[in-house]
């Protein structure tokens, strides 16, 4: 979006690249490009805007979000087809009754046919769908997750693949000190004490984490009073060093090559500890961390290991997702070495390194073309297109506004493993809807065979064998069916709101249970309910 024309600065590009480590940007050369939405951490730069209006990075992200389109879930398509199909079948059946009535010299009035159609079409499940969706959204709120629609909760029940952004989602998003590796001849405690002195004036997350590590591991507390008369050296993008000067002592920490140059400037012949220093740097780099050198005057003291720390207990939660049949994929802008290290520590099934927003979007669309439902957890502006395209887009509350607006859920706790609860609630919603759909279909079929004999028994006496309920009259049969149809929706609302209990069972077992309980209930209940209402209607002389 712009070109640096003067100055040098340390820039945090996590919102764009997803990588937590800040980068150096300076005028001239190949490090002079900057992007809108990134943050200058230290020093200053003068930028000439090069992006035309409407073509900035954020504008391109908006275009990608607008081009994203969520597909209908298989369950949603199946239910739509079923409801439309059942409506058409009963419509044809009711229309054919008009001709049958004329043929049998038992003319059926149009109002009766309309009332019959209303009682037969699947109005029960149609009337309960909203209640089921709202109940699912309410259950998510109890887990501190805001769902924008019941459709999002439903899609969560069928998720096959979960994509997670690394920075801020799997990890905390800030590099934190996890260990201090001293060179031979320097104790770990002494190295930690000097690291604390060098970090007293460091207000960055890395500096504060060094103080926390020394306090928790060695019991060393920050004591600025013990450095009376000290001169603190702030970090700059030019020197890439920070530290403190106390009398004749000069303590520095910073980028490895910058620390080496500092040592050489103080003592050009200094060679003590260089081999161990380089070995520690290489070890940290191979593990995907960031090495931070530590020196005092002309002597290397050790290396501080900075890493983007994985959130606690996340590996066990991912294992639980795996047992639920959900494949986890980490996407990050980090290099492959860092990505592999974080993926191994977090316990994800796969990872995509150096991923751009377009890469994330393409991966989701590929998965969806293969018939899979995809959930995406993210927090950055660069995640917005993927969140908008995913069937379930869970944005972290700690993320950017663009991410929260693109997703169809917002996790107020910023916990990516919350998808376990989201999937469980989604599956409960699907089971509830499946159970009530089974009941509704059985209920409609039962009403058909309960009412038709009563309508035509006068014209076709042979239908008396099917009139097992012995309804009082055709008029009372229709009125009783209409009343029952209205009452059954009200009676089922508590079940729709409470939901059918979710159990991790094979699909065949769940289907058998639903057919036995809700299918059987849907067949039996209309005969009992309509008969009781018919007795009341007859007793009151309403028909």
Protein backbone atom coordinates (compact mmCIF):
# COMPACT_ATOMS: atom_id res chain seq x y z
CA UNK A 1 0.00 0.00 0.00
CA UNK A 2 2.97 2.32 0.45
CA UNK A 3 6.72 2.85 -0.03
CA UNK A 4 9.07 4.02 2.72
CA UNK A 5 10.91 7.13 1.57
CA UNK A 6 12.79 7.83 4.81
CA UNK A 7 13.55 6.15 8.12
CA UNK A 8 13.71 2.63 9.50
CA UNK A 9 11.27 0.93 11.88
CA UNK A 10 10.23 -2.36 13.43
CA UNK A 11 6.77 -3.24 12.10
CA UNK A 12 4.23 -5.78 13.39
CA UNK A 13 2.56 -7.36 10.32
CA UNK A 14 0.60 -10.07 12.17
CA UNK A 15 -2.75 -8.68 11.00
CA UNK A 16 -1.65 -9.18 7.39
CA UNK A 17 0.75 -12.14 7.35
CA UNK A 18 -0.33 -13.94 10.51
CA UNK A 19 3.30 -14.09 11.67
CA UNK A 20 3.85 -12.80 15.19
CA UNK A 21 7.53 -11.80 14.83
CA UNK A 22 7.96 -8.10 13.89
CA UNK A 23 10.00 -7.27 10.78
CA UNK A 24 12.38 -4.44 9.91
CA UNK A 25 11.21 -2.05 7.21
CA UNK A 26 13.48 0.67 5.83
CA UNK A 27 13.79 3.01 2.87
CA UNK A 28 15.57 1.71 -0.21
CA UNK A 29 16.13 -1.92 -1.17
CA UNK A 30 13.58 -4.71 -1.02
CA UNK A 31 12.29 -4.02 2.51
CA UNK A 32 10.65 -0.68 1.82
CA UNK A 33 7.07 -1.84 1.11
CA UNK A 34 4.46 -1.42 3.87
CA UNK A 35 0.83 -2.39 4.13
CA UNK A 36 -2.14 -0.58 5.63
CA UNK A 37 -3.29 -2.14 8.89
CA UNK A 38 0.22 -2.97 10.15
CA UNK A 39 1.71 -1.31 13.25
CA UNK A 40 5.00 0.52 13.77
CA UNK A 41 6.47 -0.82 17.02
CA UNK A 42 9.59 1.32 17.29
CA UNK A 43 11.33 4.22 15.54
CA UNK A 44 9.73 6.12 12.67
CA UNK A 45 9.21 6.02 8.92
CA UNK A 46 7.89 8.35 6.25
CA UNK A 47 5.63 6.55 3.75
CA UNK A 48 4.51 7.52 0.26
CA UNK A 49 1.11 5.99 -0.55
CA UNK A 50 1.31 3.90 -3.73
CA UNK A 51 -2.04 2.03 -3.71
CA UNK A 52 -4.79 3.62 -5.73
CA UNK A 53 -8.07 4.37 -3.91
CA UNK A 54 -10.07 1.15 -3.67
CA UNK A 55 -7.06 -1.12 -4.28
CA UNK A 56 -5.40 -1.23 -0.87
CA UNK A 57 -4.84 -4.49 1.01
CA UNK A 58 -7.99 -3.98 3.07
CA UNK A 59 -9.99 -3.21 -0.08
CA UNK A 60 -8.79 -6.48 -1.61
CA UNK A 61 -9.75 -8.35 1.57
CA UNK A 62 -13.22 -6.79 1.40
CA UNK A 63 -13.55 -7.92 -2.22
CA UNK A 64 -12.59 -11.47 -1.24
CA UNK A 65 -15.11 -11.45 1.60
CA UNK A 66 -17.86 -10.18 -0.68
CA UNK A 67 -17.01 -12.91 -3.22
CA UNK A 68 -17.23 -15.64 -0.59
CA UNK A 69 -20.51 -17.56 -0.42
CA UNK A 70 -21.55 -20.19 2.09
CA UNK A 71 -23.07 -23.30 0.62
CA UNK A 72 -26.16 -25.06 1.91
CA UNK A 73 -25.42 -28.02 4.14
CA UNK A 74 -26.46 -31.57 3.07
CA UNK A 75 -28.96 -31.70 5.95
CA UNK A 76 -30.45 -28.38 4.91
CA UNK A 77 -30.84 -29.56 1.31
CA UNK A 78 -32.30 -32.92 2.40
CA UNK A 79 -34.85 -31.24 4.68
CA UNK A 80 -35.88 -28.75 1.98
CA UNK A 81 -36.38 -31.57 -0.53
CA UNK A 82 -38.31 -33.64 2.02
CA UNK A 83 -40.64 -30.79 3.04
CA UNK A 84 -41.30 -29.74 -0.56
CA UNK A 85 -41.79 -33.37 -1.62
CA UNK A 86 -44.21 -34.16 1.20
CA UNK A 87 -46.16 -30.98 0.51
CA UNK A 88 -46.50 -31.85 -3.18
CA UNK A 89 -47.52 -35.45 -2.41
CA UNK A 90 -50.28 -34.39 -0.01
CA UNK A 91 -51.35 -31.58 -2.35
CA UNK A 92 -51.83 -34.10 -5.15
CA UNK A 93 -53.59 -36.46 -2.74
CA UNK A 94 -56.02 -33.77 -1.54
CA UNK A 95 -56.75 -32.50 -5.06
CA UNK A 96 -57.45 -36.07 -6.19
CA UNK A 97 -59.96 -36.41 -3.34
CA UNK A 98 -62.18 -33.81 -5.05
CA UNK A 99 -62.48 -36.05 -8.12
CA UNK A 100 -62.91 -39.15 -5.96
CA UNK A 101 -65.71 -37.44 -4.05
CA UNK A 102 -67.60 -36.57 -7.21
CA UNK A 103 -67.18 -40.12 -8.52
CA UNK A 104 -68.51 -41.57 -5.27
CA UNK A 105 -71.35 -39.03 -5.07
CA UNK A 106 -69.84 -37.58 -1.90
CA UNK A 107 -68.94 -34.06 -2.87
CA UNK A 108 -66.23 -32.59 -0.58
CA UNK A 109 -66.47 -28.78 -0.14
CA UNK A 110 -63.41 -26.69 -0.97
CA UNK A 111 -63.02 -25.35 2.63
CA UNK A 112 -62.87 -28.95 3.83
CA UNK A 113 -60.18 -29.77 1.26
CA UNK A 114 -58.16 -26.70 2.31
CA UNK A 115 -58.45 -27.64 5.98
CA UNK A 116 -57.43 -31.20 5.13
CA UNK A 117 -54.37 -29.96 3.22
CA UNK A 118 -53.33 -27.75 6.16
CA UNK A 119 -53.51 -30.69 8.56
CA UNK A 120 -51.59 -33.03 6.25
CA UNK A 121 -48.66 -30.96 4.96
CA UNK A 122 -45.60 -31.01 7.28
CA UNK A 123 -46.57 -27.91 9.28
CA UNK A 124 -45.36 -29.46 12.54
CA UNK A 125 -41.67 -29.48 11.70
CA UNK A 126 -42.05 -26.23 9.75
CA UNK A 127 -43.46 -24.52 12.82
CA UNK A 128 -40.74 -25.90 15.10
CA UNK A 129 -37.65 -25.14 12.95
CA UNK A 130 -37.30 -21.61 14.32
CA UNK A 131 -37.60 -22.81 17.92
CA UNK A 132 -34.94 -25.50 17.33
CA UNK A 133 -32.54 -22.95 15.79
CA UNK A 134 -33.08 -20.36 18.55
CA UNK A 135 -32.56 -23.03 21.22
CA UNK A 136 -29.24 -24.02 19.60
CA UNK A 137 -28.08 -20.39 19.60
CA UNK A 138 -29.11 -20.06 23.24
CA UNK A 139 -27.09 -23.14 24.25
CA UNK A 140 -24.04 -21.66 22.50
CA UNK A 141 -24.41 -18.43 24.48
CA UNK A 142 -24.00 -20.47 27.67
CA UNK A 143 -20.56 -21.42 26.35
CA UNK A 144 -19.74 -17.75 25.59
CA UNK A 145 -20.19 -18.18 21.83
CA UNK A 146 -22.42 -15.82 19.84
CA UNK A 147 -24.01 -17.40 16.77
CA UNK A 148 -25.40 -15.11 14.08
CA UNK A 149 -28.00 -17.68 12.93
CA UNK A 150 -29.39 -21.13 13.69
CA UNK A 151 -28.09 -22.22 10.30
CA UNK A 152 -24.52 -21.73 11.55
CA UNK A 153 -25.20 -23.96 14.56
CA UNK A 154 -26.72 -26.60 12.28
CA UNK A 155 -23.70 -26.58 9.96
CA UNK A 156 -21.41 -27.12 12.97
CA UNK A 157 -23.00 -30.50 13.56
CA UNK A 158 -21.76 -31.78 10.19
CA UNK A 159 -18.22 -30.28 10.18
CA UNK A 160 -15.50 -32.55 8.72
CA UNK A 161 -12.48 -30.20 8.65
CA UNK A 162 -11.35 -27.45 11.00
CA UNK A 163 -8.90 -24.78 9.82
CA UNK A 164 -7.20 -22.75 12.52
CA UNK A 165 -5.08 -19.67 12.16
CA UNK A 166 -1.92 -20.05 14.25
CA UNK A 167 -1.21 -16.57 15.56
CA UNK A 168 -3.64 -15.58 18.30
CA UNK A 169 -5.77 -18.69 17.81
CA UNK A 170 -3.58 -21.72 18.53
CA UNK A 171 -0.88 -19.57 20.13
CA UNK A 172 -1.09 -16.43 22.27
CA UNK A 173 0.22 -14.35 19.37
CA UNK A 174 3.15 -12.72 21.19
CA UNK A 175 6.62 -14.22 21.41
CA UNK A 176 7.41 -15.11 25.00
CA UNK A 177 10.65 -16.13 26.72
CA UNK A 178 10.60 -19.83 27.59
CA UNK A 179 14.25 -20.55 28.50
CA UNK A 180 17.68 -18.97 28.84
CA UNK A 181 20.61 -21.00 27.49
CA UNK A 182 23.93 -19.77 28.96
CA UNK A 183 27.35 -20.35 27.38
CA UNK A 184 29.91 -22.47 29.31
CA UNK A 185 31.29 -20.64 32.33
CA UNK A 186 28.06 -18.71 32.96
CA UNK A 187 25.37 -20.07 35.27
CA UNK A 188 21.78 -20.00 34.14
CA UNK A 189 20.84 -17.89 37.16
CA UNK A 190 23.53 -15.28 36.41
CA UNK A 191 22.41 -15.12 32.77
CA UNK A 192 18.80 -14.68 33.94
CA UNK A 193 19.79 -11.87 36.34
CA UNK A 194 21.62 -9.96 33.61
CA UNK A 195 18.69 -10.55 31.20
CA UNK A 196 16.40 -8.95 33.80
CA UNK A 197 18.69 -5.92 34.09
CA UNK A 198 18.65 -5.55 30.29
CA UNK A 199 14.83 -5.78 30.23
CA UNK A 200 13.86 -3.41 33.03
CA UNK A 201 13.00 -0.61 30.62
CA UNK A 202 11.65 -2.94 27.89
CA UNK A 203 7.87 -2.45 27.68
CA UNK A 204 7.36 -4.95 24.85
CA UNK A 205 5.63 -8.30 25.40
CA UNK A 206 9.00 -10.04 24.91
CA UNK A 207 10.66 -7.86 27.56
CA UNK A 208 7.89 -8.46 30.08
CA UNK A 209 8.02 -12.22 29.41
CA UNK A 210 11.77 -12.25 30.26
CA UNK A 211 11.01 -10.66 33.63
CA UNK A 212 8.20 -13.18 34.21
CA UNK A 213 10.46 -16.14 33.31
CA UNK A 214 13.21 -15.00 35.68
CA UNK A 215 10.69 -14.44 38.49
CA UNK A 216 8.93 -17.80 38.07
CA UNK A 217 11.99 -19.99 37.41
CA UNK A 218 14.72 -18.33 39.50
CA UNK A 219 12.84 -16.09 41.93
CA UNK A 220 14.63 -13.03 40.50
CA UNK A 221 12.52 -9.88 40.76
CA UNK A 222 12.96 -6.65 38.83
CA UNK A 223 14.68 -4.03 41.00
CA UNK A 224 15.20 -0.73 39.24
CA UNK A 225 16.48 0.82 42.50
CA UNK A 226 19.51 -1.46 42.36
CA UNK A 227 20.54 0.22 39.10
CA UNK A 228 20.73 3.78 40.41
CA UNK A 229 22.37 6.04 37.89
CA UNK A 230 21.90 3.50 35.08
CA UNK A 231 21.32 4.65 31.53
CA UNK A 232 18.76 2.54 29.68
CA UNK A 233 19.27 1.94 25.95
CA UNK A 234 15.93 1.62 24.07
CA UNK A 235 15.47 -0.77 21.17
CA UNK A 236 15.72 0.76 17.71
CA UNK A 237 15.25 -0.81 14.30
CA UNK A 238 18.67 0.53 13.29
CA UNK A 239 20.68 -1.12 16.10
CA UNK A 240 18.24 -3.97 16.85
CA UNK A 241 19.58 -3.87 20.43
CA UNK A 242 18.36 -2.71 23.81
CA UNK A 243 19.93 -2.82 27.25
CA UNK A 244 21.40 -0.76 30.05
CA UNK A 245 24.69 0.95 30.93
CA UNK A 246 25.56 0.78 34.63
CA UNK A 247 28.83 2.51 35.38
CA UNK A 248 31.41 0.77 33.22
CA UNK A 249 29.13 -2.21 32.55
CA UNK A 250 27.36 -2.33 29.20
CA UNK A 251 24.61 -4.97 28.96
CA UNK A 252 22.85 -5.66 25.67
CA UNK A 253 20.21 -8.05 24.32
CA UNK A 254 18.79 -8.23 20.82
CA UNK A 255 19.15 -9.82 17.40
CA UNK A 256 21.92 -12.44 17.31
CA UNK A 257 24.06 -10.76 14.64
CA UNK A 258 23.62 -7.36 16.31
CA UNK A 259 24.77 -8.76 19.68
CA UNK A 260 27.83 -10.31 18.00
CA UNK A 261 28.70 -6.98 16.39
CA UNK A 262 28.36 -5.26 19.77
CA UNK A 263 30.76 -7.75 21.41
CA UNK A 264 33.25 -7.36 18.57
CA UNK A 265 33.06 -3.56 18.85
CA UNK A 266 33.97 -3.76 22.54
CA UNK A 267 36.62 -6.48 22.20
CA UNK A 268 37.63 -7.35 18.62
CA UNK A 269 39.51 -10.43 19.89
CA UNK A 270 36.59 -11.88 21.87
CA UNK A 271 36.06 -15.57 21.01
CA UNK A 272 34.91 -17.04 24.33
CA UNK A 273 31.64 -18.95 24.09
CA UNK A 274 31.04 -18.25 20.38
CA UNK A 275 30.74 -21.94 19.45
CA UNK A 276 28.25 -22.68 22.26
CA UNK A 277 26.41 -19.44 21.46
CA UNK A 278 26.03 -20.41 17.78
CA UNK A 279 24.94 -23.95 18.71
CA UNK A 280 22.19 -22.58 20.98
CA UNK A 281 21.04 -20.19 18.24
CA UNK A 282 20.83 -23.04 15.71
CA UNK A 283 18.93 -25.26 18.17
CA UNK A 284 16.34 -22.57 18.82
CA UNK A 285 15.97 -21.75 15.11
CA UNK A 286 15.41 -25.45 14.27
CA UNK A 287 12.64 -25.66 16.86
CA UNK A 288 10.83 -22.75 15.21
CA UNK A 289 11.66 -20.23 17.94
CA UNK A 290 13.40 -16.87 17.83
CA UNK A 291 16.88 -16.57 19.43
CA UNK A 292 17.70 -13.39 21.33
CA UNK A 293 21.38 -12.80 22.11
CA UNK A 294 22.62 -11.64 25.53
CA UNK A 295 26.01 -10.02 26.21
CA UNK A 296 27.89 -7.92 28.74
CA UNK A 297 30.76 -5.77 27.48
CA UNK A 298 33.00 -7.94 25.31
CA UNK A 299 31.55 -11.27 26.45
CA UNK A 300 28.69 -13.41 25.12
CA UNK A 301 26.55 -14.70 28.01
CA UNK A 302 23.88 -16.83 26.33
CA UNK A 303 20.74 -16.97 24.24
CA UNK A 304 17.14 -16.27 25.26
CA UNK A 305 14.59 -18.56 23.58
CA UNK A 306 11.52 -16.64 22.41
CA UNK A 307 8.59 -18.61 21.03
CA UNK A 308 4.97 -18.10 20.15
CA UNK A 309 3.55 -20.11 23.06
CA UNK A 310 0.80 -22.63 22.37
CA UNK A 311 -2.29 -22.14 24.53
CA UNK A 312 -2.53 -24.62 27.43
CA UNK A 313 -4.37 -27.98 27.11
CA UNK A 314 -4.91 -27.40 23.39
CA UNK A 315 -3.28 -30.71 22.36
CA UNK A 316 -5.73 -32.78 24.41
CA UNK A 317 -8.65 -30.83 22.98
CA UNK A 318 -7.46 -31.44 19.43
CA UNK A 319 -7.21 -35.15 20.24
CA UNK A 320 -10.86 -35.02 21.30
CA UNK A 321 -11.78 -33.34 18.01
CA UNK A 322 -9.95 -36.16 16.20
CA UNK A 323 -12.05 -38.73 18.07
CA UNK A 324 -15.15 -36.88 16.88
CA UNK A 325 -13.94 -37.41 13.30
CA UNK A 326 -12.85 -33.79 12.70
CA UNK A 327 -9.55 -33.18 10.92
CA UNK A 328 -7.58 -30.18 12.20
CA UNK A 329 -5.40 -28.09 9.88
CA UNK A 330 -3.25 -25.15 11.05
CA UNK A 331 -2.74 -22.30 8.57
CA UNK A 332 -0.03 -19.73 9.16
CA UNK A 333 2.14 -17.16 7.44
CA UNK A 334 5.20 -18.55 9.24
CA UNK A 335 7.97 -20.40 7.45
CA UNK A 336 7.67 -24.24 7.20
CA UNK A 337 10.18 -24.90 10.01
CA UNK A 338 8.31 -22.76 12.54
CA UNK A 339 4.95 -24.06 11.31
CA UNK A 340 6.05 -27.70 11.68
CA UNK A 341 7.30 -27.10 15.23
CA UNK A 342 4.07 -25.38 16.34
CA UNK A 343 1.92 -28.01 14.56
CA UNK A 344 3.74 -30.82 16.35
CA UNK A 345 3.43 -29.13 19.74
CA UNK A 346 -0.26 -28.30 19.26
CA UNK A 347 -1.13 -31.76 17.92
CA UNK A 348 -2.92 -30.74 14.71
CA UNK A 349 -3.31 -33.24 11.86
CA UNK A 350 -1.78 -31.04 9.15
CA UNK A 351 -0.50 -27.53 8.52
CA UNK A 352 -0.18 -25.02 5.68
CA UNK A 353 2.87 -22.73 5.94
CA UNK A 354 3.43 -19.32 4.33
CA UNK A 355 -0.31 -19.14 3.63
CA UNK A 356 -1.81 -16.00 2.11
CA UNK A 357 -5.51 -15.05 2.46
CA UNK A 358 -6.03 -16.37 -1.08
CA UNK A 359 -4.43 -19.70 -0.12
CA UNK A 360 -6.79 -20.14 2.82
CA UNK A 361 -9.79 -19.31 0.67
CA UNK A 362 -8.70 -21.73 -2.07
CA UNK A 363 -8.15 -24.56 0.45
CA UNK A 364 -11.65 -24.14 1.91
CA UNK A 365 -13.27 -24.08 -1.54
CA UNK A 366 -11.36 -27.23 -2.55
CA UNK A 367 -12.56 -29.05 0.58
CA UNK A 368 -16.14 -27.92 -0.08
CA UNK A 369 -16.00 -29.11 -3.69
CA UNK A 370 -15.16 -32.56 -2.33
CA UNK A 371 -18.34 -32.51 -0.27
CA UNK A 372 -16.79 -31.63 3.09
CA UNK A 373 -18.08 -29.05 5.53
CA UNK A 374 -15.35 -26.73 6.80
CA UNK A 375 -15.04 -24.72 9.99
CA UNK A 376 -12.52 -21.89 10.26
CA UNK A 377 -11.19 -20.29 13.45
CA UNK A 378 -9.33 -17.00 13.00
CA UNK A 379 -8.75 -13.59 14.48
CA UNK A 380 -6.97 -11.41 11.90
CA UNK A 381 -7.98 -9.28 8.95
CA UNK A 382 -6.13 -11.77 6.76
CA UNK A 383 -8.53 -14.48 8.01
CA UNK A 384 -11.70 -12.58 7.03
CA UNK A 385 -12.16 -14.07 3.51
CA UNK A 386 -11.71 -17.63 4.83
CA UNK A 387 -14.12 -16.96 7.73
CA UNK A 388 -16.73 -15.68 5.26
CA UNK A 389 -16.35 -18.72 2.96
CA UNK A 390 -16.28 -21.43 5.65
CA UNK A 391 -19.52 -23.19 6.54
CA UNK A 392 -18.79 -22.32 10.18
CA UNK A 393 -16.63 -19.22 10.66
CA UNK A 394 -15.64 -18.79 14.32
CA UNK A 395 -13.95 -15.44 14.95
CA UNK A 396 -12.03 -14.80 18.16
CA UNK A 397 -13.31 -11.91 20.28
CA UNK A 398 -9.67 -10.82 20.72
CA UNK A 399 -9.31 -10.47 16.93
CA UNK A 400 -9.99 -7.66 14.50
CA UNK A 401 -13.40 -6.21 13.70
CA UNK A 402 -13.09 -7.45 10.10
CA UNK A 403 -12.71 -11.04 11.34
CA UNK A 404 -15.69 -10.77 13.69
CA UNK A 405 -17.93 -9.37 10.96
CA UNK A 406 -16.89 -12.02 8.42
CA UNK A 407 -17.58 -15.02 10.69
CA UNK A 408 -21.00 -16.37 11.60
CA UNK A 409 -19.93 -17.05 15.20
CA UNK A 410 -17.84 -15.10 17.73
CA UNK A 411 -16.05 -16.88 20.59
CA UNK A 412 -15.96 -14.48 23.54
CA UNK A 413 -13.26 -16.58 25.26
CA UNK A 414 -10.99 -16.70 22.16
CA UNK A 415 -10.55 -20.46 22.63
CA UNK A 416 -10.24 -22.33 19.30
CA UNK A 417 -10.95 -25.70 20.92
CA UNK A 418 -14.40 -24.38 21.84
CA UNK A 419 -15.39 -26.04 18.54
CA UNK A 420 -15.85 -29.25 20.56
CA UNK A 421 -18.79 -27.66 22.37
CA UNK A 422 -20.00 -25.98 19.16
CA UNK A 423 -19.99 -29.31 17.27
CA UNK A 424 -21.73 -31.06 20.16
CA UNK A 425 -24.50 -28.45 20.22
CA UNK A 426 -24.73 -28.60 16.42
CA UNK A 427 -25.15 -32.37 16.50
CA UNK A 428 -27.78 -32.04 19.23
CA UNK A 429 -29.65 -29.55 17.02
CA UNK A 430 -29.51 -31.97 14.07
CA UNK A 431 -30.70 -34.88 16.24
CA UNK A 432 -33.55 -32.78 17.61
CA UNK A 433 -34.62 -31.72 14.16
CA UNK A 434 -34.28 -35.28 12.83
CA UNK A 435 -36.36 -36.67 15.68
CA UNK A 436 -39.09 -34.06 15.24
CA UNK A 437 -39.03 -34.48 11.45
CA UNK A 438 -39.55 -38.23 11.91
CA UNK A 439 -42.43 -37.50 14.26
CA UNK A 440 -43.92 -34.94 11.86
CA UNK A 441 -43.89 -37.27 8.84
CA UNK A 442 -45.33 -40.20 10.80
CA UNK A 443 -47.90 -37.83 12.31
CA UNK A 444 -49.01 -36.57 8.87
CA UNK A 445 -49.32 -40.06 7.39
CA UNK A 446 -51.30 -41.24 10.44
CA UNK A 447 -53.68 -38.26 10.16
CA UNK A 448 -54.30 -39.09 6.50
CA UNK A 449 -55.39 -42.64 7.27
CA UNK A 450 -57.35 -41.46 10.32
CA UNK A 451 -59.39 -38.79 8.50
CA UNK A 452 -60.02 -40.15 5.00
CA UNK A 453 -62.20 -43.13 6.08
CA UNK A 454 -64.37 -40.78 8.16
CA UNK A 455 -64.82 -38.42 5.19
CA UNK A 456 -66.05 -41.06 2.75
CA UNK A 457 -67.63 -43.72 4.96
CA UNK A 458 -71.13 -42.55 4.05
CA UNK A 459 -70.50 -42.84 0.29
CA UNK A 460 -68.22 -45.86 0.48
CA UNK A 461 -69.37 -48.07 3.40
CA UNK A 462 -66.49 -50.48 2.78
CA UNK A 463 -64.14 -47.85 4.28
CA UNK A 464 -65.73 -48.60 7.62
CA UNK A 465 -63.09 -51.26 8.16
CA UNK A 466 -60.44 -48.51 8.16
CA UNK A 467 -62.41 -46.17 10.41
CA UNK A 468 -60.85 -47.68 13.52
CA UNK A 469 -61.44 -44.54 15.59
CA UNK A 470 -65.15 -44.33 14.83
CA UNK A 471 -65.13 -40.55 14.44
CA UNK A 472 -68.54 -38.90 14.90
CA UNK A 473 -68.87 -37.29 11.45
CA UNK A 474 -66.77 -36.03 8.52
CA UNK A 475 -67.13 -32.50 9.89
CA UNK A 476 -65.95 -33.46 13.36
CA UNK A 477 -63.07 -35.45 11.81
CA UNK A 478 -61.75 -32.40 9.95
CA UNK A 479 -62.29 -30.03 12.91
CA UNK A 480 -60.60 -32.46 15.31
CA UNK A 481 -57.63 -32.85 12.96
CA UNK A 482 -57.20 -29.06 12.62
CA UNK A 483 -57.36 -28.59 16.42
CA UNK A 484 -54.92 -31.48 16.98
CA UNK A 485 -52.56 -30.03 14.36
CA UNK A 486 -52.42 -26.71 16.24
CA UNK A 487 -52.07 -28.29 19.69
CA UNK A 488 -49.30 -30.73 18.75
CA UNK A 489 -47.00 -27.87 17.64
CA UNK A 490 -47.48 -26.16 21.01
CA UNK A 491 -46.94 -29.45 22.86
CA UNK A 492 -43.65 -30.10 21.04
CA UNK A 493 -42.12 -26.63 21.64
CA UNK A 494 -40.61 -27.64 25.05
CA UNK A 495 -38.86 -30.62 23.39
CA UNK A 496 -37.64 -28.38 20.56
CA UNK A 497 -36.21 -25.91 23.07
CA UNK A 498 -34.72 -28.52 25.40
CA UNK A 499 -33.33 -30.62 22.55
CA UNK A 500 -32.82 -34.35 22.19
CA UNK A 501 -29.83 -35.51 24.23
CA UNK A 502 -26.70 -35.94 22.06
CA UNK A 503 -24.92 -39.27 22.36
CA UNK A 504 -21.87 -40.28 20.33
CA UNK A 505 -23.51 -43.27 18.62
CA UNK A 506 -23.37 -44.78 15.10
CA UNK A 507 -25.82 -43.23 12.66
CA UNK A 508 -27.73 -46.51 12.19
CA UNK A 509 -28.31 -46.79 15.94
CA UNK A 510 -29.53 -43.19 16.18
CA UNK A 511 -31.87 -43.72 13.21
CA UNK A 512 -33.32 -46.90 14.72
CA UNK A 513 -33.93 -45.15 18.04
CA UNK A 514 -35.62 -42.17 16.37
CA UNK A 515 -37.83 -44.40 14.21
CA UNK A 516 -38.92 -46.44 17.22
CA UNK A 517 -39.51 -43.56 19.63
CA UNK A 518 -40.55 -40.61 17.48
CA UNK A 519 -41.80 -42.48 14.43
CA UNK A 520 -43.90 -44.82 16.56
CA UNK A 521 -45.11 -41.90 18.67
CA UNK A 522 -45.99 -39.96 15.52
CA UNK A 523 -48.18 -42.83 14.32
CA UNK A 524 -49.97 -43.57 17.59
CA UNK A 525 -50.47 -40.07 19.02
CA UNK A 526 -52.72 -38.68 16.20
CA UNK A 527 -55.19 -41.56 16.58
CA UNK A 528 -55.45 -40.99 20.33
CA UNK A 529 -55.42 -37.18 20.15
CA UNK A 530 -57.93 -36.83 17.30
CA UNK A 531 -60.29 -39.33 18.93
CA UNK A 532 -60.27 -37.46 22.25
CA UNK A 533 -60.82 -34.13 20.52
CA UNK A 534 -63.62 -35.69 18.41
CA UNK A 535 -65.40 -36.81 21.60
CA UNK A 536 -65.10 -33.29 23.02
CA UNK A 537 -66.27 -31.64 19.78
CA UNK A 538 -69.27 -33.99 19.57
CA UNK A 539 -70.16 -33.49 23.23
CA UNK A 540 -70.10 -29.72 22.79
CA UNK A 541 -72.11 -29.94 19.58
CA UNK A 542 -69.52 -28.08 17.54
CA UNK A 543 -69.84 -30.45 14.58
